[in-house]
Amino acid sequence: MRLRLPEERPTEPPTGYKIAHPVLSQDGTRGGFTGVSLGGALPYGVLADASCVYGLRHKAPHRRCDCGFHCVHDRAAAEALLCTAEHRAAVLLEVTVLGRYLRFERGFRYARQRVRTATVGPCACGTAAVALADADWGRPGWRALAPSCPGCVRGRTSLSLAGFARLAGEGLRVVAGSGDALPSAGLAAPEGLGVPELVAEAALLQARLDWFQTQLGRLGEHGPGGGRQG
Ligand SMILES: [Zn+2]
Ligand SMILES: [Zn+2]
C-alpha cells in the first residue's frame, strides 16, 4: 500500500514567489522570463505550462522527477535569493499556482503558472530602474534583460517597464523598486498607465533622445562631412 498525502482542493489558486530574468524574443515581439537555476534553459511566457526539463514523457510535475515550475510561499525567501551576485539583475515574480501541484515545506512544484507581478530592482549603478535593457547574454532566440536607469540605457535595446508588460501580455504588471515602492505601485490604475509609469516612460525617452543627440553631435564633429579642416 502506498502512502499518499491528502489531495488539496483550494477554493482559490495559491500564490507564490520566485525570481527570474526577463527575456525579450529575438524579433522583439514577445516578452517572457527564464529561471535562474533548473529550467533556466526553457524561457516561459506570463501564462505557461511546465514541461519536463529532462525531456521525459511525463506530465510535469512528476513525483519522481524534479521538473515543473517552482516557487516559494514566502516573499522574503524569494527576495533573499536576489542578494547573491549572480542574481542581482533578476526580478521578483509573484505567481498564481495553477493546475496540479506538489506542496513542500517552503513552496510548490506545479504544472501551470500565471505571472501576476514582476518587481524590478535598481539599475546596477544603484539608481531606480525605468527600463529593462539588453543584459549581454541570453538563450537561443531570447535576449536577457536587466533593470536599467535612464542614464545607463544608452543605445542598448531596451523597453520601458510598461512596454515590457505590454509585450508580455496577459495582464502582467511590472513595477520598480522593492519594499517602500510597492504600496504606491499598488495604487496605480489596474488598466493603462498611471502617473508613475508615464513619468518613467518620459524619463526613458528623454535619456535616449539625449544619448542619440550626443552620438549625432559626435558624427557631426568627426564624420565624413565634418572632417574638413582646411
Ligand atoms: Zn520530469
Ligand atoms: Zn544606472
PDB file of C-alpha atoms and ligand atoms in Angstrom:
ATOM      1  CA  MET A   1       0.000   0.000   0.000  1.00  0.00           C
ATOM      2  CA  ARG A   2       1.320   3.446  -0.926  1.00  0.00           C
ATOM      3  CA  LEU A   3       1.103   6.245   1.492  1.00  0.00           C
ATOM      4  CA  ARG A   4      -0.321   9.318  -0.161  1.00  0.00           C
ATOM      5  CA  LEU A   5      -0.700  12.830   1.060  1.00  0.00           C
ATOM      6  CA  PRO A   6      -4.270  14.131   1.089  1.00  0.00           C
ATOM      7  CA  GLU A   7      -5.268  15.966  -2.078  1.00  0.00           C
ATOM      8  CA  GLU A   8      -5.861  19.644  -1.617  1.00  0.00           C
ATOM      9  CA  ARG A   9      -8.780  21.425  -3.273  1.00  0.00           C
ATOM     10  CA  PRO A  10      -8.197  25.118  -2.602  1.00  0.00           C
ATOM     11  CA  THR A  11     -11.060  27.490  -3.447  1.00  0.00           C
ATOM     12  CA  GLU A  12      -8.543  29.980  -4.820  1.00  0.00           C
ATOM     13  CA  PRO A  13      -5.304  29.084  -6.590  1.00  0.00           C
ATOM     14  CA  PRO A  14      -2.298  29.571  -4.275  1.00  0.00           C
ATOM     15  CA  THR A  15       0.109  32.480  -4.655  1.00  0.00           C
ATOM     16  CA  GLY A  16       3.872  32.010  -4.669  1.00  0.00           C
ATOM     17  CA  TYR A  17       7.090  33.924  -5.255  1.00  0.00           C
ATOM     18  CA  LYS A  18      10.178  33.241  -7.340  1.00  0.00           C
ATOM     19  CA  ILE A  19      12.955  35.057  -9.130  1.00  0.00           C
ATOM     20  CA  ALA A  20      13.713  35.031 -12.865  1.00  0.00           C
ATOM     21  CA  HIS A  21      15.396  37.026 -15.604  1.00  0.00           C
ATOM     22  CA  PRO A  22      13.139  38.934 -18.006  1.00  0.00           C
ATOM     23  CA  VAL A  23      13.755  37.971 -21.649  1.00  0.00           C
ATOM     24  CA  LEU A  24      12.838  39.521 -24.997  1.00  0.00           C
ATOM     25  CA  SER A  25      12.345  37.403 -28.119  1.00  0.00           C
ATOM     26  CA  GLN A  26      14.892  37.818 -30.901  1.00  0.00           C
ATOM     27  CA  ASP A  27      12.340  39.616 -33.110  1.00  0.00           C
ATOM     28  CA  GLY A  28      11.382  41.914 -30.237  1.00  0.00           C
ATOM     29  CA  THR A  29       7.702  40.967 -30.274  1.00  0.00           C
ATOM     30  CA  ARG A  30       7.399  38.802 -27.165  1.00  0.00           C
ATOM     31  CA  GLY A  31       8.419  39.133 -23.542  1.00  0.00           C
ATOM     32  CA  GLY A  32       8.857  36.370 -21.002  1.00  0.00           C
ATOM     33  CA  PHE A  33      11.084  35.074 -18.250  1.00  0.00           C
ATOM     34  CA  THR A  34      13.783  32.481 -17.770  1.00  0.00           C
ATOM     35  CA  GLY A  35      14.556  30.732 -14.494  1.00  0.00           C
ATOM     36  CA  VAL A  36      17.751  31.183 -12.530  1.00  0.00           C
ATOM     37  CA  SER A  37      18.549  27.504 -11.958  1.00  0.00           C
ATOM     38  CA  LEU A  38      16.800  24.321 -13.048  1.00  0.00           C
ATOM     39  CA  GLY A  39      14.651  25.133 -16.076  1.00  0.00           C
ATOM     40  CA  GLY A  40      16.720  28.194 -16.966  1.00  0.00           C
ATOM     41  CA  ALA A  41      17.095  26.814 -20.472  1.00  0.00           C
ATOM     42  CA  LEU A  42      13.334  26.995 -21.085  1.00  0.00           C
ATOM     43  CA  PRO A  43      12.017  30.589 -21.214  1.00  0.00           C
ATOM     44  CA  TYR A  44       8.322  30.893 -20.375  1.00  0.00           C
ATOM     45  CA  GLY A  45       5.526  33.371 -21.009  1.00  0.00           C
ATOM     46  CA  VAL A  46       3.284  35.062 -18.456  1.00  0.00           C
ATOM     47  CA  LEU A  47       0.789  32.192 -18.675  1.00  0.00           C
ATOM     48  CA  ALA A  48       2.572  28.916 -19.276  1.00  0.00           C
ATOM     49  CA  ASP A  49       2.525  25.155 -18.830  1.00  0.00           C
ATOM     50  CA  ALA A  50       5.547  23.359 -17.447  1.00  0.00           C
ATOM     51  CA  SER A  51       7.210  20.602 -19.394  1.00  0.00           C
ATOM     52  CA  CYS A  52       9.793  18.166 -18.073  1.00  0.00           C
ATOM     53  CA  VAL A  53      13.197  19.884 -18.221  1.00  0.00           C
ATOM     54  CA  TYR A  54      14.811  16.499 -18.858  1.00  0.00           C
ATOM     55  CA  GLY A  55      12.585  15.923 -21.886  1.00  0.00           C
ATOM     56  CA  LEU A  56      10.934  12.909 -20.230  1.00  0.00           C
ATOM     57  CA  ARG A  57       7.489  11.949 -21.496  1.00  0.00           C
ATOM     58  CA  HIS A  58       5.583  12.577 -18.317  1.00  0.00           C
ATOM     59  CA  LYS A  59       3.428  15.439 -17.140  1.00  0.00           C
ATOM     60  CA  ALA A  60       5.292  17.995 -15.046  1.00  0.00           C
ATOM     61  CA  PRO A  61       5.472  17.972 -12.083  1.00  0.00           C
ATOM     62  CA  HIS A  62       6.202  14.275 -11.698  1.00  0.00           C
ATOM     63  CA  ARG A  63       6.662  12.828  -8.230  1.00  0.00           C
ATOM     64  CA  ARG A  64       9.880  11.038  -9.093  1.00  0.00           C
ATOM     65  CA  CYS A  65      11.409  13.898 -11.064  1.00  0.00           C
ATOM     66  CA  ASP A  66      12.174  17.473 -10.084  1.00  0.00           C
ATOM     67  CA  CYS A  67      10.519  19.073 -13.113  1.00  0.00           C
ATOM     68  CA  GLY A  68       7.664  21.593 -13.098  1.00  0.00           C
ATOM     69  CA  PHE A  69       7.557  25.244 -12.128  1.00  0.00           C
ATOM     70  CA  HIS A  70       8.930  26.023  -8.680  1.00  0.00           C
ATOM     71  CA  CYS A  71       8.051  28.780  -6.238  1.00  0.00           C
ATOM     72  CA  VAL A  72       8.238  29.525  -2.521  1.00  0.00           C
ATOM     73  CA  HIS A  73       5.395  30.579  -0.196  1.00  0.00           C
ATOM     74  CA  ASP A  74       7.287  33.409   1.384  1.00  0.00           C
ATOM     75  CA  ARG A  75       8.091  36.620  -0.491  1.00  0.00           C
ATOM     76  CA  ALA A  76      11.098  37.306   1.752  1.00  0.00           C
ATOM     77  CA  ALA A  77      12.569  33.886   0.944  1.00  0.00           C
ATOM     78  CA  ALA A  78      12.438  34.689  -2.779  1.00  0.00           C
ATOM     79  CA  GLU A  79      13.855  38.194  -2.201  1.00  0.00           C
ATOM     80  CA  ALA A  80      16.746  36.645  -0.277  1.00  0.00           C
ATOM     81  CA  LEU A  81      17.841  34.889  -3.484  1.00  0.00           C
ATOM     82  CA  LEU A  82      18.301  38.288  -5.139  1.00  0.00           C
ATOM     83  CA  CYS A  83      21.193  39.048  -2.783  1.00  0.00           C
ATOM     84  CA  THR A  84      23.638  36.674  -4.464  1.00  0.00           C
ATOM     85  CA  ALA A  85      25.977  38.184  -7.035  1.00  0.00           C
ATOM     86  CA  GLU A  86      24.673  36.116  -9.937  1.00  0.00           C
ATOM     87  CA  HIS A  87      21.033  37.001  -9.216  1.00  0.00           C
ATOM     88  CA  ARG A  88      21.385  40.746  -8.663  1.00  0.00           C
ATOM     89  CA  ALA A  89      19.808  41.576 -12.025  1.00  0.00           C
ATOM     90  CA  ALA A  90      16.940  39.080 -11.678  1.00  0.00           C
ATOM     91  CA  VAL A  91      13.410  40.245 -10.887  1.00  0.00           C
ATOM     92  CA  LEU A  92      10.951  39.089  -8.233  1.00  0.00           C
ATOM     93  CA  LEU A  93       7.827  37.394  -9.587  1.00  0.00           C
ATOM     94  CA  GLU A  94       4.517  36.972  -7.818  1.00  0.00           C
ATOM     95  CA  VAL A  95       2.805  33.994  -9.414  1.00  0.00           C
ATOM     96  CA  THR A  96      -0.513  32.206  -9.268  1.00  0.00           C
ATOM     97  CA  VAL A  97      -0.045  28.452  -8.994  1.00  0.00           C
ATOM     98  CA  LEU A  98      -2.429  26.722 -11.417  1.00  0.00           C
ATOM     99  CA  GLY A  99      -3.053  23.076 -12.279  1.00  0.00           C
ATOM    100  CA  ARG A 100      -1.640  20.171 -10.309  1.00  0.00           C
ATOM    101  CA  TYR A 101       0.870  20.999  -7.624  1.00  0.00           C
ATOM    102  CA  LEU A 102       3.046  19.303  -5.060  1.00  0.00           C
ATOM    103  CA  ARG A 103       3.396  21.164  -1.793  1.00  0.00           C
ATOM    104  CA  PHE A 104       6.675  21.374   0.096  1.00  0.00           C
ATOM    105  CA  GLU A 105       7.615  22.930   3.364  1.00  0.00           C
ATOM    106  CA  ARG A 106       8.883  26.053   1.602  1.00  0.00           C
ATOM    107  CA  GLY A 107       6.829  26.132  -1.582  1.00  0.00           C
ATOM    108  CA  PHE A 108       5.235  24.406  -4.538  1.00  0.00           C
ATOM    109  CA  ARG A 109       6.257  22.455  -7.620  1.00  0.00           C
ATOM    110  CA  TYR A 110       3.482  22.715 -10.175  1.00  0.00           C
ATOM    111  CA  ALA A 111       2.075  22.335 -13.700  1.00  0.00           C
ATOM    112  CA  ARG A 112       0.809  25.739 -14.805  1.00  0.00           C
ATOM    113  CA  GLN A 113       1.601  29.290 -13.846  1.00  0.00           C
ATOM    114  CA  ARG A 114       0.447  32.864 -14.287  1.00  0.00           C
ATOM    115  CA  VAL A 115       2.956  35.593 -13.505  1.00  0.00           C
ATOM    116  CA  ARG A 116       0.941  38.442 -11.969  1.00  0.00           C
ATOM    117  CA  THR A 117       3.584  40.973 -10.979  1.00  0.00           C
ATOM    118  CA  ALA A 118       7.276  41.423 -11.731  1.00  0.00           C
ATOM    119  CA  THR A 119       9.125  43.692  -9.305  1.00  0.00           C
ATOM    120  CA  VAL A 120      12.259  45.175 -10.833  1.00  0.00           C
ATOM    121  CA  GLY A 121      15.180  46.127  -8.610  1.00  0.00           C
ATOM    122  CA  PRO A 122      17.563  49.033  -9.141  1.00  0.00           C
ATOM    123  CA  CYS A 123      19.973  49.522 -12.038  1.00  0.00           C
ATOM    124  CA  ALA A 124      23.489  48.130 -11.496  1.00  0.00           C
ATOM    125  CA  CYS A 125      24.581  51.742 -10.749  1.00  0.00           C
ATOM    126  CA  GLY A 126      22.112  51.902  -7.846  1.00  0.00           C
ATOM    127  CA  THR A 127      19.600  54.313  -9.403  1.00  0.00           C
ATOM    128  CA  ALA A 128      15.938  53.265  -9.666  1.00  0.00           C
ATOM    129  CA  ALA A 129      15.236  51.405 -12.903  1.00  0.00           C
ATOM    130  CA  VAL A 130      12.831  52.746 -15.533  1.00  0.00           C
ATOM    131  CA  ALA A 131      13.683  50.193 -18.200  1.00  0.00           C
ATOM    132  CA  LEU A 132      14.719  46.645 -18.921  1.00  0.00           C
ATOM    133  CA  ALA A 133      17.771  46.703 -21.182  1.00  0.00           C
ATOM    134  CA  ASP A 134      19.823  44.109 -23.061  1.00  0.00           C
ATOM    135  CA  ALA A 135      21.945  42.314 -20.448  1.00  0.00           C
ATOM    136  CA  ASP A 136      24.526  40.989 -22.946  1.00  0.00           C
ATOM    137  CA  TRP A 137      23.549  37.359 -22.564  1.00  0.00           C
ATOM    138  CA  GLY A 138      20.591  35.178 -23.432  1.00  0.00           C
ATOM    139  CA  ARG A 139      19.182  31.867 -24.606  1.00  0.00           C
ATOM    140  CA  PRO A 140      18.773  30.777 -28.224  1.00  0.00           C
ATOM    141  CA  GLY A 141      16.096  33.105 -29.625  1.00  0.00           C
ATOM    142  CA  TRP A 142      15.880  35.197 -26.450  1.00  0.00           C
ATOM    143  CA  ARG A 143      17.961  38.061 -25.084  1.00  0.00           C
ATOM    144  CA  ALA A 144      18.069  38.527 -21.347  1.00  0.00           C
ATOM    145  CA  LEU A 145      17.140  41.938 -19.973  1.00  0.00           C
ATOM    146  CA  ALA A 146      18.340  43.669 -16.816  1.00  0.00           C
ATOM    147  CA  PRO A 147      16.981  46.661 -14.866  1.00  0.00           C
ATOM    148  CA  SER A 148      18.404  49.955 -16.112  1.00  0.00           C
ATOM    149  CA  CYS A 149      18.090  53.603 -15.149  1.00  0.00           C
ATOM    150  CA  PRO A 150      17.733  56.297 -17.864  1.00  0.00           C
ATOM    151  CA  GLY A 151      21.433  57.191 -17.607  1.00  0.00           C
ATOM    152  CA  CYS A 152      22.695  53.650 -18.220  1.00  0.00           C
ATOM    153  CA  VAL A 153      20.352  52.644 -21.064  1.00  0.00           C
ATOM    154  CA  ARG A 154      22.429  54.485 -23.703  1.00  0.00           C
ATOM    155  CA  GLY A 155      21.968  52.828 -27.096  1.00  0.00           C
ATOM    156  CA  ARG A 156      21.167  49.335 -25.862  1.00  0.00           C
ATOM    157  CA  THR A 157      17.989  47.533 -26.871  1.00  0.00           C
ATOM    158  CA  SER A 158      15.554  48.373 -24.108  1.00  0.00           C
ATOM    159  CA  LEU A 159      11.914  48.568 -23.126  1.00  0.00           C
ATOM    160  CA  SER A 160      10.233  50.708 -20.538  1.00  0.00           C
ATOM    161  CA  LEU A 161       8.748  48.668 -17.686  1.00  0.00           C
ATOM    162  CA  ALA A 162       5.244  49.332 -19.040  1.00  0.00           C
ATOM    163  CA  GLY A 163       6.438  48.471 -22.539  1.00  0.00           C
ATOM    164  CA  PHE A 164       7.720  45.112 -21.350  1.00  0.00           C
ATOM    165  CA  ALA A 165       4.430  44.470 -19.536  1.00  0.00           C
ATOM    166  CA  ARG A 166       2.522  45.189 -22.767  1.00  0.00           C
ATOM    167  CA  LEU A 167       4.677  42.795 -24.788  1.00  0.00           C
ATOM    168  CA  ALA A 168       4.488  40.053 -22.191  1.00  0.00           C
ATOM    169  CA  GLY A 169       0.691  40.475 -22.115  1.00  0.00           C
ATOM    170  CA  GLU A 170      -1.873  38.574 -20.041  1.00  0.00           C
ATOM    171  CA  GLY A 171      -2.290  41.492 -17.646  1.00  0.00           C
ATOM    172  CA  LEU A 172       1.258  41.334 -16.269  1.00  0.00           C
ATOM    173  CA  ARG A 173       2.207  44.248 -14.002  1.00  0.00           C
ATOM    174  CA  VAL A 174       5.823  45.383 -13.909  1.00  0.00           C
ATOM    175  CA  VAL A 175       6.746  47.669 -11.021  1.00  0.00           C
ATOM    176  CA  ALA A 176      10.006  49.279  -9.992  1.00  0.00           C
ATOM    177  CA  GLY A 177      11.592  49.140  -6.599  1.00  0.00           C
ATOM    178  CA  SER A 178      11.393  46.940  -3.573  1.00  0.00           C
ATOM    179  CA  GLY A 179       9.865  47.399  -0.173  1.00  0.00           C
ATOM    180  CA  ASP A 180       8.886  51.059   0.041  1.00  0.00           C
ATOM    181  CA  ALA A 181       7.964  51.423  -3.596  1.00  0.00           C
ATOM    182  CA  LEU A 182       5.360  48.683  -3.588  1.00  0.00           C
ATOM    183  CA  PRO A 183       2.448  50.384  -1.830  1.00  0.00           C
ATOM    184  CA  SER A 184       2.441  53.303  -4.266  1.00  0.00           C
ATOM    185  CA  ALA A 185       2.700  50.891  -7.189  1.00  0.00           C
ATOM    186  CA  GLY A 186      -0.394  49.198  -5.804  1.00  0.00           C
ATOM    187  CA  LEU A 187      -2.328  52.448  -6.211  1.00  0.00           C
ATOM    188  CA  ALA A 188      -1.691  52.616  -9.943  1.00  0.00           C
ATOM    189  CA  ALA A 189      -4.690  52.115 -12.187  1.00  0.00           C
ATOM    190  CA  PRO A 190      -5.099  48.415 -12.954  1.00  0.00           C
ATOM    191  CA  GLU A 191      -5.503  49.173 -16.657  1.00  0.00           C
ATOM    192  CA  GLY A 192      -3.475  51.565 -18.759  1.00  0.00           C
ATOM    193  CA  LEU A 193      -0.651  53.688 -17.476  1.00  0.00           C
ATOM    194  CA  GLY A 194      -0.671  55.529 -14.174  1.00  0.00           C
ATOM    195  CA  VAL A 195       1.312  58.676 -13.457  1.00  0.00           C
ATOM    196  CA  PRO A 196       4.437  56.799 -12.208  1.00  0.00           C
ATOM    197  CA  GLU A 197       4.558  54.724 -15.412  1.00  0.00           C
ATOM    198  CA  LEU A 198       4.129  57.802 -17.616  1.00  0.00           C
ATOM    199  CA  VAL A 199       6.858  59.673 -15.738  1.00  0.00           C
ATOM    200  CA  ALA A 200       9.169  56.668 -16.155  1.00  0.00           C
ATOM    201  CA  GLU A 201       8.357  56.441 -19.893  1.00  0.00           C
ATOM    202  CA  ALA A 202       9.112  60.152 -20.303  1.00  0.00           C
ATOM    203  CA  ALA A 203      12.420  59.862 -18.399  1.00  0.00           C
ATOM    204  CA  LEU A 204      13.482  56.953 -20.567  1.00  0.00           C
ATOM    205  CA  LEU A 205      12.547  58.693 -23.824  1.00  0.00           C
ATOM    206  CA  GLN A 206      14.401  61.840 -22.741  1.00  0.00           C
ATOM    207  CA  ALA A 207      17.503  59.838 -21.796  1.00  0.00           C
ATOM    208  CA  ARG A 208      17.538  58.021 -25.116  1.00  0.00           C
ATOM    209  CA  LEU A 209      16.999  61.268 -27.017  1.00  0.00           C
ATOM    210  CA  ASP A 210      19.930  62.850 -25.142  1.00  0.00           C
ATOM    211  CA  TRP A 211      22.108  59.862 -25.959  1.00  0.00           C
ATOM    212  CA  PHE A 212      21.204  59.904 -29.661  1.00  0.00           C
ATOM    213  CA  GLN A 213      21.804  63.652 -29.862  1.00  0.00           C
ATOM    214  CA  THR A 214      25.229  63.184 -28.297  1.00  0.00           C
ATOM    215  CA  GLN A 215      26.026  60.500 -30.871  1.00  0.00           C
ATOM    216  CA  LEU A 216      24.771  62.701 -33.710  1.00  0.00           C
ATOM    217  CA  GLY A 217      26.852  65.559 -32.382  1.00  0.00           C
ATOM    218  CA  ARG A 218      29.954  63.344 -32.429  1.00  0.00           C
ATOM    219  CA  LEU A 219      29.228  62.255 -36.006  1.00  0.00           C
ATOM    220  CA  GLY A 220      28.956  65.911 -36.955  1.00  0.00           C
ATOM    221  CA  GLU A 221      32.397  66.565 -35.489  1.00  0.00           C
ATOM    222  CA  HIS A 222      34.223  63.513 -36.794  1.00  0.00           C
ATOM    223  CA  GLY A 223      32.004  62.192 -39.612  1.00  0.00           C
ATOM    224  CA  PRO A 224      32.733  62.319 -43.343  1.00  0.00           C
ATOM    225  CA  GLY A 225      31.012  65.674 -43.756  1.00  0.00           C
ATOM    226  CA  GLY A 226      32.511  67.274 -40.681  1.00  0.00           C
ATOM    227  CA  GLY A 227      36.154  66.381 -41.217  1.00  0.00           C
ATOM    228  CA  ARG A 228      37.055  69.368 -43.372  1.00  0.00           C
ATOM    229  CA  GLN A 229      39.746  71.259 -41.566  1.00  0.00           C
ATOM    230  CA  GLY A 230      41.115  73.328 -44.430  1.00  0.00           C
TER     231      GLY A 230
HETATM  232 ZN    ZN B   1      10.349  15.381 -15.280  1.00  0.00          ZN
HETATM  233 ZN    ZN B   2      22.170  53.151 -13.974  1.00  0.00          ZN
END
